[in-house]
CSV table of C-alpha atoms in Angstrom, one decimal:
chain,number,residue,atom,x,y,z
C,1,MET,CA,0.0,0.0,0.0
C,2,THR,CA,2.9,2.4,0.7
C,3,ASP,CA,4.1,2.3,-2.9
C,4,VAL,CA,0.7,3.5,-4.3
C,5,PRO,CA,1.2,7.1,-5.3
C,6,GLU,CA,-1.0,9.8,-3.8
C,7,ILE,CA,-2.4,12.8,-5.6
C,8,ASP,CA,-3.8,15.9,-3.8
C,9,LEU,CA,-6.7,17.2,-5.8
C,10,SER,CA,-6.4,20.6,-4.2
C,11,ASP,CA,-2.8,21.0,-5.3
C,12,PRO,CA,-2.6,24.0,-7.7
C,13,ALA,CA,-0.3,22.1,-10.0
C,14,VAL,CA,-2.9,19.3,-10.3
C,15,LEU,CA,-5.7,21.8,-10.9
C,16,ALA,CA,-3.6,23.7,-13.5
C,17,ASP,CA,-2.5,20.7,-15.5
C,18,PRO,CA,-4.1,17.4,-14.5
C,19,PHE,CA,-2.8,15.6,-17.6
C,20,THR,CA,0.8,16.2,-16.6
C,21,ALA,CA,0.1,15.7,-12.9
C,22,TYR,CA,-1.1,12.2,-13.4
C,23,THR,CA,1.8,11.1,-15.6
C,24,SER,CA,4.3,10.2,-12.9
C,25,ALA,CA,1.6,8.4,-10.9
C,26,ARG,CA,0.6,6.4,-13.9
C,27,GLU,CA,4.1,5.3,-14.6
C,28,ARG,CA,4.6,4.2,-11.0
C,29,SER,CA,1.4,2.3,-10.6
C,30,PRO,CA,-1.9,1.4,-12.3
C,31,VAL,CA,-3.7,2.8,-9.2
C,32,ALA,CA,-3.3,6.0,-7.3
C,33,ARG,CA,-5.0,7.4,-4.1
C,34,LEU,CA,-6.7,10.7,-4.5
C,35,VAL,CA,-7.2,13.0,-1.5
C,36,ALA,CA,-9.2,16.2,-1.3
C,37,PRO,CA,-10.3,18.5,1.6
C,38,GLY,CA,-13.7,17.3,2.9
C,39,PHE,CA,-13.4,13.9,1.3
C,40,GLY,CA,-12.0,10.6,2.5
C,41,PRO,CA,-9.3,9.1,0.1
C,42,PHE,CA,-10.6,7.3,-2.9
C,43,TRP,CA,-8.8,5.3,-5.6
C,44,ALA,CA,-8.1,6.2,-9.2
C,45,VAL,CA,-7.2,3.8,-12.0
C,46,THR,CA,-4.5,5.6,-14.0
C,47,ARG,CA,-3.9,3.2,-17.0
C,48,HIS,CA,-6.0,2.6,-20.0
C,49,GLU,CA,-6.3,-1.2,-20.0
C,50,GLU,CA,-7.0,-1.4,-16.3
C,51,ALA,CA,-9.5,1.5,-16.4
C,52,ARG,CA,-11.5,-0.2,-19.2
C,53,ALA,CA,-11.5,-3.4,-17.2
C,54,MET,CA,-12.6,-1.6,-14.0
C,55,LEU,CA,-15.5,0.2,-15.8
C,56,SER,CA,-16.8,-3.2,-17.0
C,57,ASP,CA,-16.3,-5.1,-13.7
C,58,PRO,CA,-19.6,-6.1,-12.1
C,59,ARG,CA,-17.8,-6.2,-8.7
C,60,LEU,CA,-17.7,-2.4,-8.8
C,61,THR,CA,-21.1,-0.6,-8.8
C,62,THR,CA,-22.5,2.9,-8.7
C,63,ASN,CA,-25.0,3.9,-6.0
C,64,GLU,CA,-26.5,7.0,-4.3
C,65,HIS,CA,-23.1,7.6,-2.7
C,66,SER,CA,-21.5,8.0,-6.1
C,67,TYR,CA,-23.0,11.5,-6.4
C,68,GLN,CA,-23.3,14.6,-4.3
C,69,ARG,CA,-27.1,14.9,-4.0
C,70,PRO,CA,-28.2,18.5,-4.1
C,71,ASP,CA,-30.6,19.7,-1.4
C,72,VAL,CA,-33.9,19.7,-3.2
C,73,PRO,CA,-37.6,19.4,-2.1
C,74,GLU,CA,-38.6,15.9,-1.1
C,75,HIS,CA,-41.0,15.5,-4.1
C,76,CYS,CA,-38.0,15.9,-6.4
C,77,LEU,CA,-36.0,13.0,-5.0
C,78,PRO,CA,-37.6,10.1,-6.9
C,79,TYR,CA,-36.4,11.8,-10.2
C,80,LEU,CA,-32.8,12.1,-9.1
C,81,ARG,CA,-32.2,8.4,-9.1
C,82,THR,CA,-31.1,8.0,-12.7
C,83,MET,CA,-29.7,5.1,-14.7
C,84,SER,CA,-26.3,6.1,-13.6
C,85,GLU,CA,-27.0,4.9,-10.1
C,86,MET,CA,-28.5,1.6,-11.2
C,87,ASN,CA,-26.7,-1.6,-11.9
C,88,GLY,CA,-27.4,-5.1,-13.2
C,89,ALA,CA,-30.9,-6.0,-14.4
C,90,GLU,CA,-32.4,-2.8,-13.3
C,91,HIS,CA,-29.9,-0.7,-15.3
C,92,ALA,CA,-30.1,-3.1,-18.3
C,93,ARG,CA,-33.9,-2.8,-18.5
C,94,LEU,CA,-33.9,1.0,-18.7
C,95,ARG,CA,-30.9,1.0,-21.1
C,96,ARG,CA,-32.7,-1.4,-23.4
C,97,LEU,CA,-35.8,0.8,-23.5
C,98,VAL,CA,-34.0,4.1,-24.2
C,99,ALA,CA,-31.0,3.0,-26.3
C,100,PRO,CA,-32.9,2.9,-29.6
C,101,ALA,CA,-33.5,6.6,-29.3
C,102,PHE,CA,-29.8,7.4,-29.1
C,103,THR,CA,-28.2,5.4,-31.9
C,104,PRO,CA,-25.7,7.0,-34.3
C,105,ARG,CA,-28.4,6.8,-37.1
C,106,ARG,CA,-30.9,8.7,-34.9
C,107,ALA,CA,-28.3,11.3,-34.0
C,108,ALA,CA,-27.4,11.8,-37.6
C,109,GLU,CA,-31.1,12.2,-38.5
C,110,PHE,CA,-31.4,14.9,-35.8
C,111,GLY,CA,-28.4,16.7,-37.4
C,112,PRO,CA,-30.4,19.2,-39.5
C,113,ARG,CA,-32.3,20.4,-36.5
C,114,ILE,CA,-29.0,20.9,-34.6
C,115,GLU,CA,-27.6,22.8,-37.6
C,116,ALA,CA,-30.5,25.3,-37.5
C,117,ILE,CA,-29.9,25.9,-33.8
C,118,VAL,CA,-26.2,26.4,-34.3
C,119,GLU,CA,-26.7,28.9,-37.2
C,120,ARG,CA,-29.2,30.9,-35.1
C,121,LEU,CA,-26.9,31.1,-32.2
C,122,LEU,CA,-24.0,32.2,-34.4
C,123,ASP,CA,-26.3,34.8,-36.0
C,124,GLU,CA,-26.9,36.2,-32.5
C,125,LEU,CA,-23.2,36.5,-31.5
C,126,PRO,CA,-22.1,40.0,-30.4
C,127,ALA,CA,-19.2,41.7,-32.1
C,128,GLU,CA,-16.7,40.5,-29.4
C,129,PRO,CA,-18.2,37.3,-28.0
C,130,ASP,CA,-17.3,35.0,-25.2
C,131,LEU,CA,-17.9,31.8,-27.0
C,132,LEU,CA,-18.4,29.9,-23.8
C,133,ALA,CA,-21.2,32.2,-22.6
C,134,HIS,CA,-22.7,33.1,-25.9
C,135,PHE,CA,-22.5,29.8,-27.9
C,136,ALA,CA,-21.1,26.7,-26.1
C,137,THR,CA,-23.4,27.1,-23.0
C,138,PRO,CA,-26.7,27.8,-24.7
C,139,LEU,CA,-26.3,25.3,-27.5
C,140,PRO,CA,-26.7,22.0,-25.6
C,141,ILE,CA,-29.8,23.1,-23.7
C,142,GLU,CA,-31.4,24.4,-26.9
C,143,VAL,CA,-30.6,21.0,-28.5
C,144,ILE,CA,-32.2,19.2,-25.5
C,145,CYS,CA,-35.3,21.4,-25.7
C,146,GLU,CA,-35.6,20.6,-29.4
C,147,LEU,CA,-35.0,16.9,-28.7
C,148,VAL,CA,-37.5,16.7,-25.9
C,149,GLY,CA,-40.2,18.9,-27.4
C,150,ILE,CA,-40.0,22.0,-25.1
C,151,PRO,CA,-42.2,24.7,-26.6
C,152,VAL,CA,-40.3,27.6,-28.1
C,153,ALA,CA,-41.9,30.1,-25.7
C,154,ASP,CA,-40.4,28.2,-22.7
C,155,ARG,CA,-36.9,27.9,-24.0
C,156,PRO,CA,-35.4,31.2,-22.6
C,157,ARG,CA,-35.9,29.9,-19.1
C,158,TRP,CA,-34.5,26.5,-20.0
C,159,ARG,CA,-31.4,28.4,-21.2
C,160,GLU,CA,-31.1,29.6,-17.6
C,161,TYR,CA,-31.5,26.1,-16.3
C,162,GLY,CA,-28.7,24.9,-18.6
C,163,ALA,CA,-26.4,27.7,-17.4
C,164,ALA,CA,-27.1,26.8,-13.8
C,165,ILE,CA,-26.3,23.1,-14.5
C,166,VAL,CA,-23.0,24.1,-16.2
C,167,ALA,CA,-22.1,26.3,-13.4
C,168,GLY,CA,-22.3,23.4,-11.0
C,169,HIS,CA,-23.4,23.3,-7.4
C,170,GLY,CA,-24.9,26.4,-5.8
C,171,GLU,CA,-28.1,28.2,-5.2
C,172,SER,CA,-29.0,28.6,-8.9
C,173,PHE,CA,-28.3,24.9,-9.5
C,174,LYS,CA,-30.4,23.8,-6.6
C,175,ASP,CA,-33.2,26.2,-7.5
C,176,ALA,CA,-33.3,25.1,-11.1
C,177,ILE,CA,-33.9,21.4,-10.4
C,178,PRO,CA,-37.6,21.6,-9.3
C,179,ARG,CA,-38.3,23.9,-12.3
C,180,ILE,CA,-36.6,21.5,-14.7
C,181,LEU,CA,-38.6,18.6,-13.3
C,182,GLU,CA,-41.9,20.6,-13.5
C,183,GLY,CA,-41.1,21.4,-17.2
C,184,ALA,CA,-40.1,17.8,-17.8
C,185,GLY,CA,-43.4,16.6,-16.3
C,186,ALA,CA,-45.3,18.9,-18.7
C,187,ALA,CA,-43.3,17.7,-21.6
C,188,VAL,CA,-44.1,14.0,-20.7
C,189,ALA,CA,-47.8,14.8,-20.4
C,190,ARG,CA,-47.8,16.5,-23.7
C,191,GLY,CA,-45.9,13.7,-25.4
C,192,ARG,CA,-48.4,11.2,-24.1
C,193,ALA,CA,-51.5,13.2,-25.0
C,194,GLU,CA,-50.3,14.8,-28.3
C,195,PRO,CA,-47.4,12.7,-29.7
C,196,GLY,CA,-45.1,14.6,-31.9
C,197,GLU,CA,-41.7,14.3,-33.6
C,198,ASP,CA,-39.7,14.4,-30.4
C,199,LEU,CA,-37.8,12.1,-28.1
C,200,ILE,CA,-40.4,12.1,-25.3
C,201,SER,CA,-43.1,11.1,-27.7
C,202,ASP,CA,-40.9,8.3,-29.1
C,203,LEU,CA,-40.0,7.0,-25.6
C,204,ALA,CA,-43.7,7.2,-24.5
C,205,ARG,CA,-44.6,5.0,-27.4
C,206,VAL,CA,-41.9,2.4,-26.8
C,207,MET,CA,-43.2,-0.9,-25.5
C,208,GLU,CA,-41.3,-4.1,-25.4
C,209,GLU,CA,-42.8,-7.4,-26.6
C,210,ASP,CA,-43.4,-8.4,-23.0
C,211,GLY,CA,-45.4,-5.2,-22.4
C,212,ASP,CA,-42.6,-3.4,-20.5
C,213,ARG,CA,-42.5,0.4,-21.0
C,214,LEU,CA,-41.2,3.5,-19.3
C,215,SER,CA,-43.3,4.8,-16.4
C,216,GLU,CA,-44.1,8.5,-16.1
C,217,THR,CA,-41.5,8.8,-13.3
C,218,GLU,CA,-38.9,7.1,-15.6
C,219,LEU,CA,-39.7,9.4,-18.5
C,220,ILE,CA,-39.4,12.6,-16.3
C,221,THR,CA,-36.1,11.2,-14.9
C,222,MET,CA,-34.9,10.6,-18.5
C,223,VAL,CA,-35.4,14.4,-19.2
C,224,TRP,CA,-33.5,15.3,-16.1
C,225,THR,CA,-30.7,12.9,-17.1
C,226,LEU,CA,-30.6,14.5,-20.6
C,227,VAL,CA,-30.4,18.0,-19.0
C,228,MET,CA,-27.6,16.9,-16.7
C,229,ALA,CA,-25.5,14.7,-19.0
C,230,GLY,CA,-26.4,16.8,-22.1
C,231,GLN,CA,-24.3,19.7,-20.9
C,232,THR,CA,-21.1,17.8,-21.8
C,233,PRO,CA,-20.8,19.5,-25.2
C,234,THR,CA,-20.6,22.9,-23.5
C,235,ASN,CA,-17.2,22.2,-22.1
C,236,LEU,CA,-16.1,19.9,-25.0
C,237,ILE,CA,-16.9,22.6,-27.6
C,238,ALA,CA,-15.2,25.4,-25.6
C,239,ASN,CA,-12.1,23.2,-24.9
C,240,ALA,CA,-12.0,22.1,-28.5
C,241,VAL,CA,-12.0,25.7,-29.8
C,242,ALA,CA,-9.3,26.7,-27.4
C,243,ALA,CA,-7.2,23.6,-28.4
C,244,LEU,CA,-7.6,24.3,-32.1
C,245,LEU,CA,-6.8,28.0,-31.9
C,246,SER,CA,-3.7,27.1,-29.9
C,247,HIS,CA,-2.5,24.5,-32.5
C,248,PRO,CA,-2.6,26.5,-35.8
C,249,GLY,CA,-1.3,23.6,-37.8
C,250,GLN,CA,-4.1,21.3,-36.7
C,251,LEU,CA,-6.6,24.1,-37.2
C,252,ALA,CA,-5.4,24.6,-40.8
C,253,ALA,CA,-5.6,20.9,-41.5
C,254,LEU,CA,-9.2,20.8,-40.4
C,255,ARG,CA,-10.1,23.9,-42.3
C,256,ALA,CA,-8.5,22.4,-45.4
C,257,ASP,CA,-10.3,19.1,-45.0
C,258,PRO,CA,-13.7,19.3,-43.3
C,259,ALA,CA,-14.1,15.6,-43.8
C,260,LEU,CA,-11.6,15.2,-40.9
C,261,MET,CA,-14.3,16.4,-38.5
C,262,PRO,CA,-15.5,13.0,-37.1
C,263,ARG,CA,-11.9,11.9,-36.5
C,264,ALA,CA,-11.2,15.4,-35.0
C,265,VAL,CA,-14.0,15.1,-32.5
C,266,GLU,CA,-12.6,11.8,-31.3
C,267,GLU,CA,-9.1,13.3,-30.9
C,268,LEU,CA,-10.5,16.3,-29.1
C,269,MET,CA,-12.4,14.1,-26.8
C,270,ARG,CA,-9.2,12.2,-26.0
C,271,TRP,CA,-7.0,15.3,-25.8
C,272,CYS,CA,-9.2,17.8,-23.9
C,273,GLY,CA,-12.5,16.1,-23.1
C,274,PRO,CA,-14.2,17.7,-20.1
C,275,GLN,CA,-14.5,14.7,-17.8
C,276,LEU,CA,-11.3,14.1,-15.8
C,277,LEU,CA,-12.7,11.4,-13.6
C,278,THR,CA,-15.5,9.0,-14.0
C,279,ILE,CA,-18.4,8.7,-11.4
C,280,PRO,CA,-17.0,6.7,-8.5
C,281,ARG,CA,-17.9,3.0,-8.2
C,282,PHE,CA,-17.8,1.0,-5.0
C,283,THR,CA,-16.1,-2.3,-4.6
C,284,ALA,CA,-18.4,-5.1,-3.5
C,285,GLU,CA,-15.5,-7.3,-2.3
C,286,ASP,CA,-11.7,-7.1,-2.0
C,287,ILE,CA,-10.3,-7.0,-5.5
C,288,GLU,CA,-7.1,-6.4,-7.4
C,289,ILE,CA,-6.6,-3.8,-10.0
C,290,GLY,CA,-3.4,-4.2,-12.1
C,291,GLY,CA,-2.0,-6.4,-9.2
C,292,VAL,CA,-2.8,-3.7,-6.6
C,293,PRO,CA,-5.1,-4.9,-3.8
C,294,VAL,CA,-8.1,-2.6,-3.3
C,295,PRO,CA,-10.3,-3.3,-0.3
C,296,LYS,CA,-14.1,-3.9,-0.2
C,297,GLY,CA,-16.4,-0.9,0.1
C,298,VAL,CA,-14.0,1.9,-1.2
C,299,PRO,CA,-14.8,4.4,-4.0
C,300,VAL,CA,-12.9,3.8,-7.2
C,301,THR,CA,-12.8,6.1,-10.2
C,302,ALA,CA,-11.1,5.9,-13.6
C,303,SER,CA,-8.8,8.9,-14.3
C,304,ILE,CA,-9.9,9.6,-17.8
C,305,ALA,CA,-7.2,12.4,-18.0
C,306,SER,CA,-4.5,9.8,-17.3
C,307,ALA,CA,-5.9,6.8,-19.2
C,308,ASN,CA,-6.4,8.9,-22.4
C,309,ARG,CA,-2.7,9.8,-22.4
C,310,ASP,CA,-1.4,6.4,-21.5
C,311,PRO,CA,1.5,5.5,-23.8
C,312,ARG,CA,0.6,1.8,-23.5
C,313,ALA,CA,-2.6,2.6,-25.5
C,314,PHE,CA,-1.7,5.6,-27.7
C,315,ASP,CA,1.3,6.4,-29.8
C,316,GLU,CA,2.8,9.7,-28.7
C,317,PRO,CA,-0.1,10.3,-26.4
C,318,ASP,CA,0.9,13.9,-25.6
C,319,ARG,CA,0.8,14.9,-29.3
C,320,PHE,CA,-2.5,16.5,-30.4
C,321,ASP,CA,-3.1,15.0,-33.9
C,322,LEU,CA,-6.5,15.3,-35.7
C,323,ARG,CA,-5.3,12.6,-38.1
C,324,ARG,CA,-4.8,10.1,-35.4
C,325,GLU,CA,-6.4,6.7,-36.1
C,326,PRO,CA,-9.7,6.5,-34.3
C,327,SER,CA,-8.9,5.3,-30.7
C,328,ALA,CA,-10.7,3.6,-27.9
C,329,HIS,CA,-10.5,6.7,-25.7
C,330,LEU,CA,-12.5,6.8,-22.5
C,331,GLY,CA,-14.0,10.2,-22.9
C,332,PHE,CA,-17.5,8.8,-22.8
C,333,ALA,CA,-16.5,6.1,-20.2
C,334,HIS,CA,-16.9,2.4,-21.0
C,335,GLY,CA,-18.9,-0.7,-20.1
C,336,PRO,CA,-22.5,-0.7,-19.0
C,337,HIS,CA,-22.4,3.0,-18.1
C,338,PHE,CA,-21.0,4.1,-21.4
C,339,CYS,CA,-22.6,7.5,-22.1
C,340,VAL,CA,-26.0,6.7,-23.8
C,341,GLY,CA,-25.9,10.1,-25.5
C,342,ALA,CA,-22.4,9.8,-26.9
C,343,SER,CA,-23.6,9.8,-30.5
C,344,LEU,CA,-25.7,12.9,-30.0
C,345,ALA,CA,-22.7,14.7,-28.3
C,346,ARG,CA,-20.4,13.7,-31.2
C,347,VAL,CA,-22.8,15.0,-33.9
C,348,GLN,CA,-23.5,18.2,-31.9
C,349,THR,CA,-19.9,19.0,-31.4
C,350,GLY,CA,-19.0,18.3,-35.0
C,351,ILE,CA,-21.7,20.5,-36.4
C,352,ALA,CA,-20.9,23.3,-33.9
C,353,LEU,CA,-17.1,23.3,-34.7
C,354,GLY,CA,-17.8,23.0,-38.5
C,355,ALA,CA,-20.1,26.0,-38.6
C,356,LEU,CA,-17.7,28.1,-36.5
C,357,LEU,CA,-14.8,27.4,-38.7
C,358,ARG,CA,-16.8,27.9,-41.9
C,359,ARG,CA,-18.4,31.2,-40.9
C,360,PHE,CA,-15.4,32.8,-39.2
C,361,PRO,CA,-12.2,32.2,-41.1
C,362,GLY,CA,-10.5,34.8,-38.9
C,363,LEU,CA,-11.5,33.3,-35.6
C,364,ALA,CA,-8.8,33.9,-33.0
C,365,LEU,CA,-8.4,34.0,-29.2
C,366,ALA,CA,-8.8,37.5,-27.7
C,367,GLY,CA,-7.1,36.8,-24.4
C,368,GLU,CA,-5.4,34.2,-22.2
C,369,VAL,CA,-7.4,30.9,-21.8
C,370,ARG,CA,-8.0,30.2,-18.1
C,371,HIS,CA,-9.4,27.0,-16.6
C,372,MET,CA,-11.7,26.6,-13.7
C,373,PRO,CA,-9.9,25.0,-10.7
C,374,ASP,CA,-12.1,21.9,-10.8
C,375,PRO,CA,-10.5,18.5,-10.2
C,376,GLY,CA,-13.3,16.6,-11.8
C,377,THR,CA,-14.0,18.7,-15.0
C,378,TRP,CA,-11.6,20.3,-17.4
C,379,ARG,CA,-13.5,23.5,-18.2
C,380,LEU,CA,-12.8,27.2,-19.1
C,381,THR,CA,-13.8,30.2,-17.1
C,382,ALA,CA,-14.4,32.1,-20.4
C,383,LEU,CA,-13.5,32.0,-24.1
C,384,PRO,CA,-13.2,35.5,-25.5
C,385,VAL,CA,-12.5,35.5,-29.3
C,386,THR,CA,-12.4,37.9,-32.2
C,387,LEU,CA,-14.4,36.9,-35.2
């Protein structure tokens, strides 16, 4: 146990550059101990192969302790238990019911509606925009509203909800939850009574051969899940723009060959994806990870930041290369809890970046890029640019 490296998540060096900070730990051991003020130590898997194995291991499960539950009214609590907290047959059932709505084909079919939202947001940009606030933050919640079937008149307040979710914990985050759930309930009722061309209507119609279908609570919870997880493109798009503008050779290659975009999105997700750590899982028994004993009942996370730069899995992992062969990065996790909306996030990110580069050939950073000191999420504080 003494030779397992320890990483202090409050260390300014770790917060400023987690990718480098995890390197020495990864080369010493496939597992590190993470410490942070206010939290007991938990374990992080640092290498790609071991992280993939851990994320698929049924001996490690998520539960209500995997998340910091916000303080919300009691009537909201049933909707906060999402698929992410479920395991085994319970998780598989919900996944089976909702997965057909999130296939790559369905995401591609939704592309034209995303394009319309992207173009409108770009039309609305001020002369000297902060792309994080004016574009990357409102885009995902607008996409979710379109996907779920939120009426156009209600969407300005849903933008506020999305901004509160992106900002993280706090009063605005806590206050937004009951309102999101109220709006989700209205969307579900509308989808059942007047089915349309939206996800909720589709999910309300889904019925398995054995008669299984999503309950109203499960449908409302699915909207909440979409609002929460669906904000991933906010930080991915902002990180991607900052990375591209800081690597002019790669930016020029993508401008010259827009067909590179799908591959570029994968490399951007590997290189600067927003999730640094996966949701913790808890060991159901004493186990070994990469030969390191890990006791029963402890939280274990995969360090995506470390695994996605593991030289055992990627050639020259610290090189940003949009022409890199598609890789099995862990940006969307792996195993049973692989992000169900990954295809939608990929399509949305590709459309957003493609439109930005096409419409603004002179796009450039207008100041120093600063990152939020957040050990779990790689995200910017702002993204000022000139168009």
